[in-house]
PDB file of C-alpha atoms in Angstrom:
ATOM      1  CA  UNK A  27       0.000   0.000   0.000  1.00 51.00           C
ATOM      2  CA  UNK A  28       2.771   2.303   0.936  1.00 48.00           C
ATOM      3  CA  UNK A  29       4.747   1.221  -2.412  1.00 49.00           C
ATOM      4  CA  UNK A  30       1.584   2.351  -4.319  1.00 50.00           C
ATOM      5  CA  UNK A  31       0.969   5.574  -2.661  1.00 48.00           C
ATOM      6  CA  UNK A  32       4.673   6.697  -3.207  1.00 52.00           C
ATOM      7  CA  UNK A  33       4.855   5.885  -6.863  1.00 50.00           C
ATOM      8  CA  UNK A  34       1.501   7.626  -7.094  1.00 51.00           C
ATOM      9  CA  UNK A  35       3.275  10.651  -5.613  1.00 48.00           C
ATOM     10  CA  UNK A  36       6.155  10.333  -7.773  1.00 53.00           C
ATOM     11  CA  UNK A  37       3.813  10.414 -11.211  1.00 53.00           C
ATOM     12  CA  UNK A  38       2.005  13.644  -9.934  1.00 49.00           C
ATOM     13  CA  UNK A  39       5.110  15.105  -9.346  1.00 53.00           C
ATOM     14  CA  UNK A  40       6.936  14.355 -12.502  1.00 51.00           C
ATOM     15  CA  UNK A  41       3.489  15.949 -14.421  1.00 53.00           C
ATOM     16  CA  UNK A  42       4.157  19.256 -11.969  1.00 47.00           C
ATOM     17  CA  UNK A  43       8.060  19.414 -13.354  1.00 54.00           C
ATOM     18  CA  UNK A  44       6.966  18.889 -17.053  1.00 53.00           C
ATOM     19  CA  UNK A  45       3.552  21.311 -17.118  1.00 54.00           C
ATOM     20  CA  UNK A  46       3.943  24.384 -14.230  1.00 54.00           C
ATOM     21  CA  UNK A  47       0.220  25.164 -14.891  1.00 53.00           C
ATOM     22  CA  UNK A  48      -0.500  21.224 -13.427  1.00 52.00           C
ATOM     23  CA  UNK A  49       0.798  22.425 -10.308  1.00 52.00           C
ATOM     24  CA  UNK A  50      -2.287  24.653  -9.863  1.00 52.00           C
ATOM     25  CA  UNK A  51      -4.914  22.325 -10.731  1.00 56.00           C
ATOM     26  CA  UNK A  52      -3.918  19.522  -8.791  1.00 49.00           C
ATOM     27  CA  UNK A  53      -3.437  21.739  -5.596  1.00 51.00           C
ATOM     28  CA  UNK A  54      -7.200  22.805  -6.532  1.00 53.00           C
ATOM     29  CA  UNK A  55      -8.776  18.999  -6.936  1.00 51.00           C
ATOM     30  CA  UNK A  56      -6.839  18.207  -3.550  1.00 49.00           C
ATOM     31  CA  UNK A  57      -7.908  20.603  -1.841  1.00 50.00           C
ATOM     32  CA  UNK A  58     -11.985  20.582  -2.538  1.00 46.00           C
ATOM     33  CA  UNK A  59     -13.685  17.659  -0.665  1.00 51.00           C
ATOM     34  CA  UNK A  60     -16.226  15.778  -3.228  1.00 50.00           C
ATOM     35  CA  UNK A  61     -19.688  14.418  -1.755  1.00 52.00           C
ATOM     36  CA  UNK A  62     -19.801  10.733  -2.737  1.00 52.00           C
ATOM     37  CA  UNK A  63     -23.678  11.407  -3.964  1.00 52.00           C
ATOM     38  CA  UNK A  64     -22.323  13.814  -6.492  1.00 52.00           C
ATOM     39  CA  UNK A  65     -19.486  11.639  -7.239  1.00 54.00           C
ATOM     40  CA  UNK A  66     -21.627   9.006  -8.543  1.00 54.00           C
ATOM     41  CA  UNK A  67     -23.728  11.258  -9.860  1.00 48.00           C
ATOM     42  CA  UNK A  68     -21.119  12.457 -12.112  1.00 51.00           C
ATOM     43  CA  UNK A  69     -19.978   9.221 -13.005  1.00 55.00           C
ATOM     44  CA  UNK A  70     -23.752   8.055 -13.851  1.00 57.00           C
ATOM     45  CA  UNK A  71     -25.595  10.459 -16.091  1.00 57.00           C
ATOM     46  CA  UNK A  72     -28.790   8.836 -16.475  1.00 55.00           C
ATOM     47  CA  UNK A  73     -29.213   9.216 -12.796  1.00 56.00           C
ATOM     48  CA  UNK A  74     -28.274  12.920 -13.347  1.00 53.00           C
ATOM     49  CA  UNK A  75     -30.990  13.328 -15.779  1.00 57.00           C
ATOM     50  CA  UNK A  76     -33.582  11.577 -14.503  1.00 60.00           C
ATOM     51  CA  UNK A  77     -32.487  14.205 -11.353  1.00 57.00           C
ATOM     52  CA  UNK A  78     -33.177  16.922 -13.336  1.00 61.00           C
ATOM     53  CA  UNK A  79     -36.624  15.622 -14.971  1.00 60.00           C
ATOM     54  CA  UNK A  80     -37.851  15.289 -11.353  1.00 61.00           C
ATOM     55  CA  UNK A  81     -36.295  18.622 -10.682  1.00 61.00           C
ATOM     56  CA  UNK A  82     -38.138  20.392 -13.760  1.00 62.00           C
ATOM     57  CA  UNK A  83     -41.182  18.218 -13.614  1.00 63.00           C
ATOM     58  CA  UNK A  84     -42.708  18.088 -10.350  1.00 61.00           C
ATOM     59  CA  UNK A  85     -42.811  21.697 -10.088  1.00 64.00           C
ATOM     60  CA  UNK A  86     -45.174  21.928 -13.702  1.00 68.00           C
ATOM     61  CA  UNK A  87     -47.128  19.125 -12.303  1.00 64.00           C
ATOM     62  CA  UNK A  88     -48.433  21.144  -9.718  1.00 64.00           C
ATOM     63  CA  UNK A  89     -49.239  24.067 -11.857  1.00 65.00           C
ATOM     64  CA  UNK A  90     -51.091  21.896 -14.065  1.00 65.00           C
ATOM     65  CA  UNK A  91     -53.240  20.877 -11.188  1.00 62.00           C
ATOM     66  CA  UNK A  92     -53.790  24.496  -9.588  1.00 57.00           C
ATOM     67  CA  UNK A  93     -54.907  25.986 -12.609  1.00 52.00           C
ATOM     68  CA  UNK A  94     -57.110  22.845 -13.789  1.00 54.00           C
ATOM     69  CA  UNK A  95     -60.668  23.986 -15.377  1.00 54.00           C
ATOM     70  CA  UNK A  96     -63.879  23.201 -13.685  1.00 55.00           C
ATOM     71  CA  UNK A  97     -65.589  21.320 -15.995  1.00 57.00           C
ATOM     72  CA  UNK A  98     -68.711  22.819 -18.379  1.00 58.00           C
ATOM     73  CA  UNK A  99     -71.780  23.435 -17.439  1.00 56.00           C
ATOM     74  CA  UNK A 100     -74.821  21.388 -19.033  1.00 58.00           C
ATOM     75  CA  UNK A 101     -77.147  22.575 -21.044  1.00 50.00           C
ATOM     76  CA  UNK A 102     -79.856  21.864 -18.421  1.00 51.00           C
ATOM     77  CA  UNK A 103     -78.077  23.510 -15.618  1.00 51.00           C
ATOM     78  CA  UNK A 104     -77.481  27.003 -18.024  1.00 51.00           C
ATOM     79  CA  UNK A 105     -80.683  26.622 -18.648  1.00 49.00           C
ATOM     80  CA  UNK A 106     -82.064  26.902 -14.985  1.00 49.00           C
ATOM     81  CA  UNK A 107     -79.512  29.506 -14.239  1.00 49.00           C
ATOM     82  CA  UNK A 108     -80.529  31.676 -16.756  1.00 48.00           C
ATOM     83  CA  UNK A 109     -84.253  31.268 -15.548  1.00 49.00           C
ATOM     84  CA  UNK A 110     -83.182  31.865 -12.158  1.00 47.00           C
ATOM     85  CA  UNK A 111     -82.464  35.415 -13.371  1.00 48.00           C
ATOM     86  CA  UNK A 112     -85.442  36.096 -14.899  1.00 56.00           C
ATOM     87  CA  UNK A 113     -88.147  38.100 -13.160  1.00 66.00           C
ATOM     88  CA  UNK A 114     -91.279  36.367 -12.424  1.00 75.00           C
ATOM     89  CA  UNK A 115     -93.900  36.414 -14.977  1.00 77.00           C
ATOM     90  CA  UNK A 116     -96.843  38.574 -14.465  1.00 75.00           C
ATOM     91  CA  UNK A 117    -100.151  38.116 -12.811  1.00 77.00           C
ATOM     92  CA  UNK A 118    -102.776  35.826 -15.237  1.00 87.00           C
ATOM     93  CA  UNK A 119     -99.716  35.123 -17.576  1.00 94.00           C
ATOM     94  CA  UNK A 120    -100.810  31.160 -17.658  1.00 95.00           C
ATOM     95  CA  UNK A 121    -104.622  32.377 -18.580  1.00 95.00           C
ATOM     96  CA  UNK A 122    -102.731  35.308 -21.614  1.00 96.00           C
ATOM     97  CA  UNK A 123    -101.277  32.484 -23.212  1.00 97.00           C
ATOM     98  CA  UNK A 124    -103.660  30.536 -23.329  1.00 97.00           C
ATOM     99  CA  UNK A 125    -106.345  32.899 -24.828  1.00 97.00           C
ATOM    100  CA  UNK A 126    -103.335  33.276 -27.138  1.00 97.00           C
ATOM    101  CA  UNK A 127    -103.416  29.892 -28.414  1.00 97.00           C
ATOM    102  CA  UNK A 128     -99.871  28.943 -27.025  1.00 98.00           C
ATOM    103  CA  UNK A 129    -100.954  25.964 -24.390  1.00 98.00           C
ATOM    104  CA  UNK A 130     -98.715  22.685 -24.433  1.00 98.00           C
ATOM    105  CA  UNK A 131    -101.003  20.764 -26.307  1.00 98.00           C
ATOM    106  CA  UNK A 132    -100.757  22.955 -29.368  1.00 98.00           C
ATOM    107  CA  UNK A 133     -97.431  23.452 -29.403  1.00 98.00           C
ATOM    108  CA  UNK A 134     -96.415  19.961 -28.819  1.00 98.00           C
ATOM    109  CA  UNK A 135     -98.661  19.301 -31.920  1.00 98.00           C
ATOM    110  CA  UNK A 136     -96.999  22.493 -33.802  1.00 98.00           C
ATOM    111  CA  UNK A 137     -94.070  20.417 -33.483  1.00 98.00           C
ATOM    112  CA  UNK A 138     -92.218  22.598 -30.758  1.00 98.00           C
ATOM    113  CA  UNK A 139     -89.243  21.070 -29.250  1.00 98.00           C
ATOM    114  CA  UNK A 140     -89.620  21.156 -25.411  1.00 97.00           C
ATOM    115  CA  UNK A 141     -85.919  23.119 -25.727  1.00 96.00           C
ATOM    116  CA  UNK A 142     -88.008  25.977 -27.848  1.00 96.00           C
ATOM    117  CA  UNK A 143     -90.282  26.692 -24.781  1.00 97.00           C
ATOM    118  CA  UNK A 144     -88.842  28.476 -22.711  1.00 95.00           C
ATOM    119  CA  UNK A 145     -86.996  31.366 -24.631  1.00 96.00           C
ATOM    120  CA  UNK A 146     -90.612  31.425 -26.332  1.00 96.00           C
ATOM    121  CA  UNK A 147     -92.322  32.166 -23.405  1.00 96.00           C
ATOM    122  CA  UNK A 148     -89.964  34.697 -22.540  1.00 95.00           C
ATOM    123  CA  UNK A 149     -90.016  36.347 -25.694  1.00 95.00           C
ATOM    124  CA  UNK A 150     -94.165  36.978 -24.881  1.00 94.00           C
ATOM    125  CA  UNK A 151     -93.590  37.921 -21.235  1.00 92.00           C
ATOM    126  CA  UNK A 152     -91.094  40.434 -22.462  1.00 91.00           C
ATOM    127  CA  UNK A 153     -94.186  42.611 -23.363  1.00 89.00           C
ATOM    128  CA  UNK A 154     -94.555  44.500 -20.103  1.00 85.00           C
ATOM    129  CA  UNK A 155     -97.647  46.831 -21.501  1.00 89.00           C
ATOM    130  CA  UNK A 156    -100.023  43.352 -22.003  1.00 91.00           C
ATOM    131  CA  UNK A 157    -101.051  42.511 -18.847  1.00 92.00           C
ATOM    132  CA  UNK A 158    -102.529  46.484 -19.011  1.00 93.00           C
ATOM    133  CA  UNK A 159    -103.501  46.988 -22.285  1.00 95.00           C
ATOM    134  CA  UNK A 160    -105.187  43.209 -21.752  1.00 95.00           C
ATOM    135  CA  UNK A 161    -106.996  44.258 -18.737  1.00 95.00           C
ATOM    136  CA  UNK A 162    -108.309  47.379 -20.517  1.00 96.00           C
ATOM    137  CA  UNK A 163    -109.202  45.583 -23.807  1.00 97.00           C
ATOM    138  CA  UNK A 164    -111.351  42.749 -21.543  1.00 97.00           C
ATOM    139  CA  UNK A 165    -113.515  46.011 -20.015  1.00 98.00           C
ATOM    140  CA  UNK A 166    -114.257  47.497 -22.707  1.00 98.00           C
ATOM    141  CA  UNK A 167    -115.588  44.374 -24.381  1.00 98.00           C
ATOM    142  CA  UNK A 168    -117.464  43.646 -21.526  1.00 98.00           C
ATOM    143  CA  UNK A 169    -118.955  46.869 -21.157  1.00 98.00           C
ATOM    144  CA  UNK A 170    -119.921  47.037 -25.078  1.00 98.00           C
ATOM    145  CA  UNK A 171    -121.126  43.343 -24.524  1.00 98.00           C
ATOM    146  CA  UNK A 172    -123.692  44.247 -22.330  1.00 98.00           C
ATOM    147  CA  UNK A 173    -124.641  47.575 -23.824  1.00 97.00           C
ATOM    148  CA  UNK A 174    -125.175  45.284 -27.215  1.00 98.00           C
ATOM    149  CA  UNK A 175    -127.361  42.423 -25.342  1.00 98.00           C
ATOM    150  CA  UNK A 176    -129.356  45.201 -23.463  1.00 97.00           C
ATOM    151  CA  UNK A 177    -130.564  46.571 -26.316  1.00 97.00           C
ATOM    152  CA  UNK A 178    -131.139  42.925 -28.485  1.00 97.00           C
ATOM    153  CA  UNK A 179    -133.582  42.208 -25.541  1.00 97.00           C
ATOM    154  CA  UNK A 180    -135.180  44.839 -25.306  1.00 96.00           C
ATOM    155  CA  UNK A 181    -135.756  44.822 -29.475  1.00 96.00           C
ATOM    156  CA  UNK A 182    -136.690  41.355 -29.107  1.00 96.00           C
ATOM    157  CA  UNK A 183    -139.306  41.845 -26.488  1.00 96.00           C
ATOM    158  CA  UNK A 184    -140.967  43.783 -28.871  1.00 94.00           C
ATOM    159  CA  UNK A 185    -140.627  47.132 -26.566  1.00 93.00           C
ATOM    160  CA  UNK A 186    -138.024  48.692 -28.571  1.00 92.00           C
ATOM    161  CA  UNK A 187    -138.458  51.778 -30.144  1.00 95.00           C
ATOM    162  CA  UNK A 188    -136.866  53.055 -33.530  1.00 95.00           C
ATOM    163  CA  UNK A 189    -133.896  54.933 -31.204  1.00 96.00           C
ATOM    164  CA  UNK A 190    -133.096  51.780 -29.737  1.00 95.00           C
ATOM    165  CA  UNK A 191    -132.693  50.100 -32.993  1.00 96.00           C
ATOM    166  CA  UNK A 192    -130.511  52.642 -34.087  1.00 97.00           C
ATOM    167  CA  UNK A 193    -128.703  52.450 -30.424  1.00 97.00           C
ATOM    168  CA  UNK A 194    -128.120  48.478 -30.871  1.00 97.00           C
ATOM    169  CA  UNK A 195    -126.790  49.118 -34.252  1.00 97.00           C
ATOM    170  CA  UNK A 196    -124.375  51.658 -32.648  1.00 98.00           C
ATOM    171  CA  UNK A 197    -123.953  49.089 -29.475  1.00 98.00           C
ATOM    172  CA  UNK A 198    -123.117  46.313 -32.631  1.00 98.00           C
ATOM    173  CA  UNK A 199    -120.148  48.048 -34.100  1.00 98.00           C
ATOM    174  CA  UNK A 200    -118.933  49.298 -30.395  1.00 98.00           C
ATOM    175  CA  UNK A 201    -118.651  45.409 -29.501  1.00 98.00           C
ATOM    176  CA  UNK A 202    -117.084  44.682 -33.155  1.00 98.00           C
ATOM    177  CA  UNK A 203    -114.407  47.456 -32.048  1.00 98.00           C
ATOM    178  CA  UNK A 204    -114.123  46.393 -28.952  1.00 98.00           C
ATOM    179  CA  UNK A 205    -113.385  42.120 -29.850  1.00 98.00           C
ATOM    180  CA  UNK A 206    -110.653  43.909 -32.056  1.00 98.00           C
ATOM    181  CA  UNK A 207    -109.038  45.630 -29.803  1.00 97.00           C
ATOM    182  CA  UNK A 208    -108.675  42.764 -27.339  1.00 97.00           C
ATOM    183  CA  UNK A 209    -107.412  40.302 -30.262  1.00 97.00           C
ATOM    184  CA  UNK A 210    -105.400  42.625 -31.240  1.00 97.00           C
ATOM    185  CA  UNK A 211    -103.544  42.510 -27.885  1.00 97.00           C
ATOM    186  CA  UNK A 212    -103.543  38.447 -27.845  1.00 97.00           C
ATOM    187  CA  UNK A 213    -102.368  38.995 -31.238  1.00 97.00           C
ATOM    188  CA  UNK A 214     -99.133  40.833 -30.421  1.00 97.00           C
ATOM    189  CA  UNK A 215     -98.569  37.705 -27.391  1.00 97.00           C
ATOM    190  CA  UNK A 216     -98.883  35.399 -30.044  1.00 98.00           C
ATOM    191  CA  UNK A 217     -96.825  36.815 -32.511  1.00 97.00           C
ATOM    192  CA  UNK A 218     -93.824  37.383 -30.142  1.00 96.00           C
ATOM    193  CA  UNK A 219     -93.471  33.957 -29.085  1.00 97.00           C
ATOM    194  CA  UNK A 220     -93.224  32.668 -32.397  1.00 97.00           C
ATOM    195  CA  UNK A 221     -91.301  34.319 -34.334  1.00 96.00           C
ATOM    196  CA  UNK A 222     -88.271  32.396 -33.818  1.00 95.00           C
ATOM    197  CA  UNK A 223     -89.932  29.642 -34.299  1.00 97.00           C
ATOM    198  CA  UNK A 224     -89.839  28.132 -38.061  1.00 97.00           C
ATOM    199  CA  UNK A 225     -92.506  28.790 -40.801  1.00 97.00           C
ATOM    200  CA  UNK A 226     -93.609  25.177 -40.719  1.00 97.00           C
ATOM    201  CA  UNK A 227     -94.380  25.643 -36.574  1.00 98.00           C
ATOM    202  CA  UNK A 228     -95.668  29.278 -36.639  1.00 98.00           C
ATOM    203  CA  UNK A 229     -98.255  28.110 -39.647  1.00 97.00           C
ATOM    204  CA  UNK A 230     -99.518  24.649 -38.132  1.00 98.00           C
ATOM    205  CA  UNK A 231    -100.309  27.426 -34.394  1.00 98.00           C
ATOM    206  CA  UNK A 232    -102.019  29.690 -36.712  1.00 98.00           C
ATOM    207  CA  UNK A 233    -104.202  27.014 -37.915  1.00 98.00           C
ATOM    208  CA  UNK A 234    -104.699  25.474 -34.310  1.00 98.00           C
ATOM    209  CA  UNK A 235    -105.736  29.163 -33.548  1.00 97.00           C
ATOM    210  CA  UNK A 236    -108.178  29.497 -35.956  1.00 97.00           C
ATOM    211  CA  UNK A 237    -109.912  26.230 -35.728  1.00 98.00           C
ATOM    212  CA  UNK A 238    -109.426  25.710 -31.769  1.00 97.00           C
ATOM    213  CA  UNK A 239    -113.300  26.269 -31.541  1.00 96.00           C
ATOM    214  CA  UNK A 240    -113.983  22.890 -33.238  1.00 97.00           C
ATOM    215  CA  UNK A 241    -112.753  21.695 -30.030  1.00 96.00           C
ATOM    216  CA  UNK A 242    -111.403  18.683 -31.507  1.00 98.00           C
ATOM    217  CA  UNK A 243    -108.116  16.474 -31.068  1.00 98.00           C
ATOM    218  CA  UNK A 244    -105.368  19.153 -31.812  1.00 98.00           C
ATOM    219  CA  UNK A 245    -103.771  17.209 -34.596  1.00 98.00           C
ATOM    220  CA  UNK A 246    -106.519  17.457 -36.814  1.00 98.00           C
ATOM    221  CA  UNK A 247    -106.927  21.566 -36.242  1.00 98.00           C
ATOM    222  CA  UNK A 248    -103.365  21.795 -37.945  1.00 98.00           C
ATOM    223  CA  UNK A 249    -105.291  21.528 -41.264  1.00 98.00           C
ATOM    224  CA  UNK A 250    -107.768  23.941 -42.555  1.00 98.00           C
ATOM    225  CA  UNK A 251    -111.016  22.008 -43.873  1.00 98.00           C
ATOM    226  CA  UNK A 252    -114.594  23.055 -45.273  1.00 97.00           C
ATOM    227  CA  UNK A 253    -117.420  23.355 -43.302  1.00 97.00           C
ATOM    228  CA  UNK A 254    -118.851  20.374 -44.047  1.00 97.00           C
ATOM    229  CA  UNK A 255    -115.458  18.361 -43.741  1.00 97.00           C
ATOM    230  CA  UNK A 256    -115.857  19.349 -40.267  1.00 98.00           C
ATOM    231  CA  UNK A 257    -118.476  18.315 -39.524  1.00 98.00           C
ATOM    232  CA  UNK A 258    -117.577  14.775 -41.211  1.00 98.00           C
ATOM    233  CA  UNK A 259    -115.157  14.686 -38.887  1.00 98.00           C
ATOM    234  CA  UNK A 260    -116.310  15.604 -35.737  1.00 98.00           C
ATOM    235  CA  UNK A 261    -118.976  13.003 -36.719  1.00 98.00           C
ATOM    236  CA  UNK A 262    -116.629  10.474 -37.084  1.00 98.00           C
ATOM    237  CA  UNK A 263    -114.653  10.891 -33.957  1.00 98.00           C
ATOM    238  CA  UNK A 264    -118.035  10.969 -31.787  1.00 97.00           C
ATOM    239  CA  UNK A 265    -118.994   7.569 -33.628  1.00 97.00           C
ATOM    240  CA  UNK A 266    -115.771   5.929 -32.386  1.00 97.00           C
ATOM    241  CA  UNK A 267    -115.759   7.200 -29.184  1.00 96.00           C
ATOM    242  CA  UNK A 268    -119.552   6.008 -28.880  1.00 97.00           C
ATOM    243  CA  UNK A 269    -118.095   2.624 -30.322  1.00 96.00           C
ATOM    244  CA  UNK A 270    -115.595   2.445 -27.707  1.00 95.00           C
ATOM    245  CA  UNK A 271    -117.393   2.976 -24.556  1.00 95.00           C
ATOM    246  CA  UNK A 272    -120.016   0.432 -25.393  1.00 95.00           C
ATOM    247  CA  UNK A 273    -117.418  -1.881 -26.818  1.00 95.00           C
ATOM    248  CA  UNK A 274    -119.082  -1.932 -30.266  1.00 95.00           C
ATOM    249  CA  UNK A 275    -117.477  -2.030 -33.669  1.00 95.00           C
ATOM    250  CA  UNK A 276    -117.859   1.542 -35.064  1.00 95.00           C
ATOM    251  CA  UNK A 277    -119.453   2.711 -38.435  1.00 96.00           C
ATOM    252  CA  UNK A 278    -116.973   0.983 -41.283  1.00 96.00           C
ATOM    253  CA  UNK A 279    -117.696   4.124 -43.617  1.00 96.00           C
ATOM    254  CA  UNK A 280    -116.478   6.547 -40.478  1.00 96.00           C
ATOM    255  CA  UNK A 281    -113.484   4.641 -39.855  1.00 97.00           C
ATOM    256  CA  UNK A 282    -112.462   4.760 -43.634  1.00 97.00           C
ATOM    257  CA  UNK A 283    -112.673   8.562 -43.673  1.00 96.00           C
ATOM    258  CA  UNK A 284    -110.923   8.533 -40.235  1.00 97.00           C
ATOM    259  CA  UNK A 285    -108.199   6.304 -41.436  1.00 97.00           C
ATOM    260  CA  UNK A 286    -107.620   8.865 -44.920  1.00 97.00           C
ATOM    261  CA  UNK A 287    -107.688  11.862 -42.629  1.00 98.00           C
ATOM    262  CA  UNK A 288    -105.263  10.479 -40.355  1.00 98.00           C
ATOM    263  CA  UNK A 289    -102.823   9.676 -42.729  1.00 97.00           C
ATOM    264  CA  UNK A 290    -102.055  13.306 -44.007  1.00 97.00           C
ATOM    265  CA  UNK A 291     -98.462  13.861 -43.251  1.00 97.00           C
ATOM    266  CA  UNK A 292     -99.174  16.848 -41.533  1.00 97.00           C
ATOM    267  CA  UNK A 293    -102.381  15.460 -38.905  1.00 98.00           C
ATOM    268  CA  UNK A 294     -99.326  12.336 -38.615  1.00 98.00           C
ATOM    269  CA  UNK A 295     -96.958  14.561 -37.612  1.00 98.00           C
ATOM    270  CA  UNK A 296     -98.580  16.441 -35.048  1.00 98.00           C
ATOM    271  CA  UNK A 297     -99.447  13.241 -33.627  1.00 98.00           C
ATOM    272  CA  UNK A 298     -95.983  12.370 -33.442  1.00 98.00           C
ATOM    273  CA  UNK A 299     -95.197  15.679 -31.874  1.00 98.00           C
ATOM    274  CA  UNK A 300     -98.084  14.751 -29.232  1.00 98.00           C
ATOM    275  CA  UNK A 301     -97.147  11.547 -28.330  1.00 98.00           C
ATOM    276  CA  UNK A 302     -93.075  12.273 -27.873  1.00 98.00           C
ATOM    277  CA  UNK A 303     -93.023  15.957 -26.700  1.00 98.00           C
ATOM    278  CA  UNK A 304     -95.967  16.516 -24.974  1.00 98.00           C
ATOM    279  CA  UNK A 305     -94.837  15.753 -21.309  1.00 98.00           C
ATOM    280  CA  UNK A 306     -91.800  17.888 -21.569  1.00 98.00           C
ATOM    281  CA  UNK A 307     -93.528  20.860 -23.062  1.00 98.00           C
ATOM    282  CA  UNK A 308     -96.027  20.944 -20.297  1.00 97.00           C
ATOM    283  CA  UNK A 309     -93.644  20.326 -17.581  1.00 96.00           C
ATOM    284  CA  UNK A 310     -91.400  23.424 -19.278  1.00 97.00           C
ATOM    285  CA  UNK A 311     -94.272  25.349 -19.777  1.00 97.00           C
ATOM    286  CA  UNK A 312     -95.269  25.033 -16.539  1.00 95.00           C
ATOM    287  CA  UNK A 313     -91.704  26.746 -15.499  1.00 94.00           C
ATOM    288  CA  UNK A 314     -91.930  29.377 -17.596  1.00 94.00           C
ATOM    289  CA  UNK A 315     -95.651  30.673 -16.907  1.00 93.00           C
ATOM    290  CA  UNK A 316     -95.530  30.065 -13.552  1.00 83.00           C
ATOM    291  CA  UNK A 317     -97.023  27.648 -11.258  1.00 62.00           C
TER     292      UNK A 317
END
């Protein structure tokens, strides 16, 4: 051991003698103590490396995790959040749309999607002036409505004299104003919650609108008929109804005509509408007029 430490001391010191600069370095390396970690380190570089990917990497990782999104809202949850920031809808708003022709059952059979609902509804209650200009309208009719049957009594009682034939004339076209005016107003309801809705939709509601007083299934108001197809019609439902309650078979020539009027693509599709949208359009029309 000694022999090999003293001709390790003689090689250093012949290197000193032939390069003066050695000298320096050597007294530099002997005199700095070197950790044994490092010393492998140095002598292993994929340990070093993988050092410094843990070094570089565990710091990002924890970035990544602070600054993480919160997931997307759904469309269901928007949805309620926006209508949590809407103000409530006015008094009689259920009873407006109605007289406006927008219940569930009409615009399921319109072919409304449920999703259409409630920015229609919205769109109607954004007319602050109805619920006055509706209360007005509804007076006035009801005072000319009276005024006009006052008068047709007392004509038809035989008591009336030539003024109050020329009154009830006057009373007539007072009422005639009067039903005007207060369409007019249901009119406006109407038209603002449909006009985002396609041509197809906003035609079939007119024609439920219009024929509503047939008071008949609403897929067959979506089609405008003749007089006297209505009455076929109406006819023909009331025979199989009839049929059905006393579990009889119903009049073949009915059920013929039944069968070709059901099969119009339109009457077909508002059945469809009925049958697959209904129950959502009532429960969000419900939510947006206000229990």
């Amino acid at each position: 051991m000694a022999a090999r430490h003293s001709a390790h001391l003689a090689i250093l010191s012949l290197r000193v003698r032939s390069n003066p600069c050695e000298s320096a370095r050597l007294a530099q390396e002997l005199s700095l103590p070197r950790s044994p970690r490092m010393s492998r380190l140095v002598r292993n570089p994929v340990a070093l490396y993988s050092f410094a990917f843990l070094f570089v990497a565990f710091p990002i990782w924890l970035w990544t995790r602070a600054v993480r999104p919160n997931p997307l809202p759904t469309p269901a949850v928007m949805l309620a959040a926006s209508e949590a920031l809407l103000p409530p809808p006015p008094a009689n708003f259920r009873v407006t749309l109605l007289r406006s022709g927008l219940r569930p059952e009409a615009l399921a059979a319109a072919g409304v999607p449920p999703s259409s609902i409630a920015s229609a509804l919205q769109a109607a209650q954004s007319l602050t002036m109805v619920p006055t200009a509706l209360a007005s309208a509804d007076a006035a009719f009801a005072n000319a409505r009276r005024a006009s049957d006052r008068l047709e009594r007392l004509i038809q009682s035989g008591k009336g004299t030539p003024a109050d034939v020329a009154a009830y004339q006057i009373a007539r076209a007072a009422l005639a104003s009067a039903t005007a005016q207060r369409q007019a107003v249901l009119d406006q309801v109407f038209d603002a919650a449909t006009t985002s809705l396609s041509t197809l939709q906003r035609t079939a509601l007119i024609n439920l609108r219009a024929n509503a007083a047939w008071n008949l299934p609403p897929e067959f108001l979506v089609v405008n008929r003749t007089q006297e197809d209505w009455v076929r019609l109406r006819d023909a439902l009331a025979n199989e109804k009839i049929a059905r309650k006393l579990h009889d078979q119903p009049d073949a020539s009915a059920q013929a005509q039944l069968a070709n009027w059901r099969s119009h693509s339109a009457v077909a599709a508002a059945r469809g509408g009925l049958d697959t949208s209904l129950a959502q359009i009532r429960t969000n029309w419900n939510a947006a007029a206000g229990d």
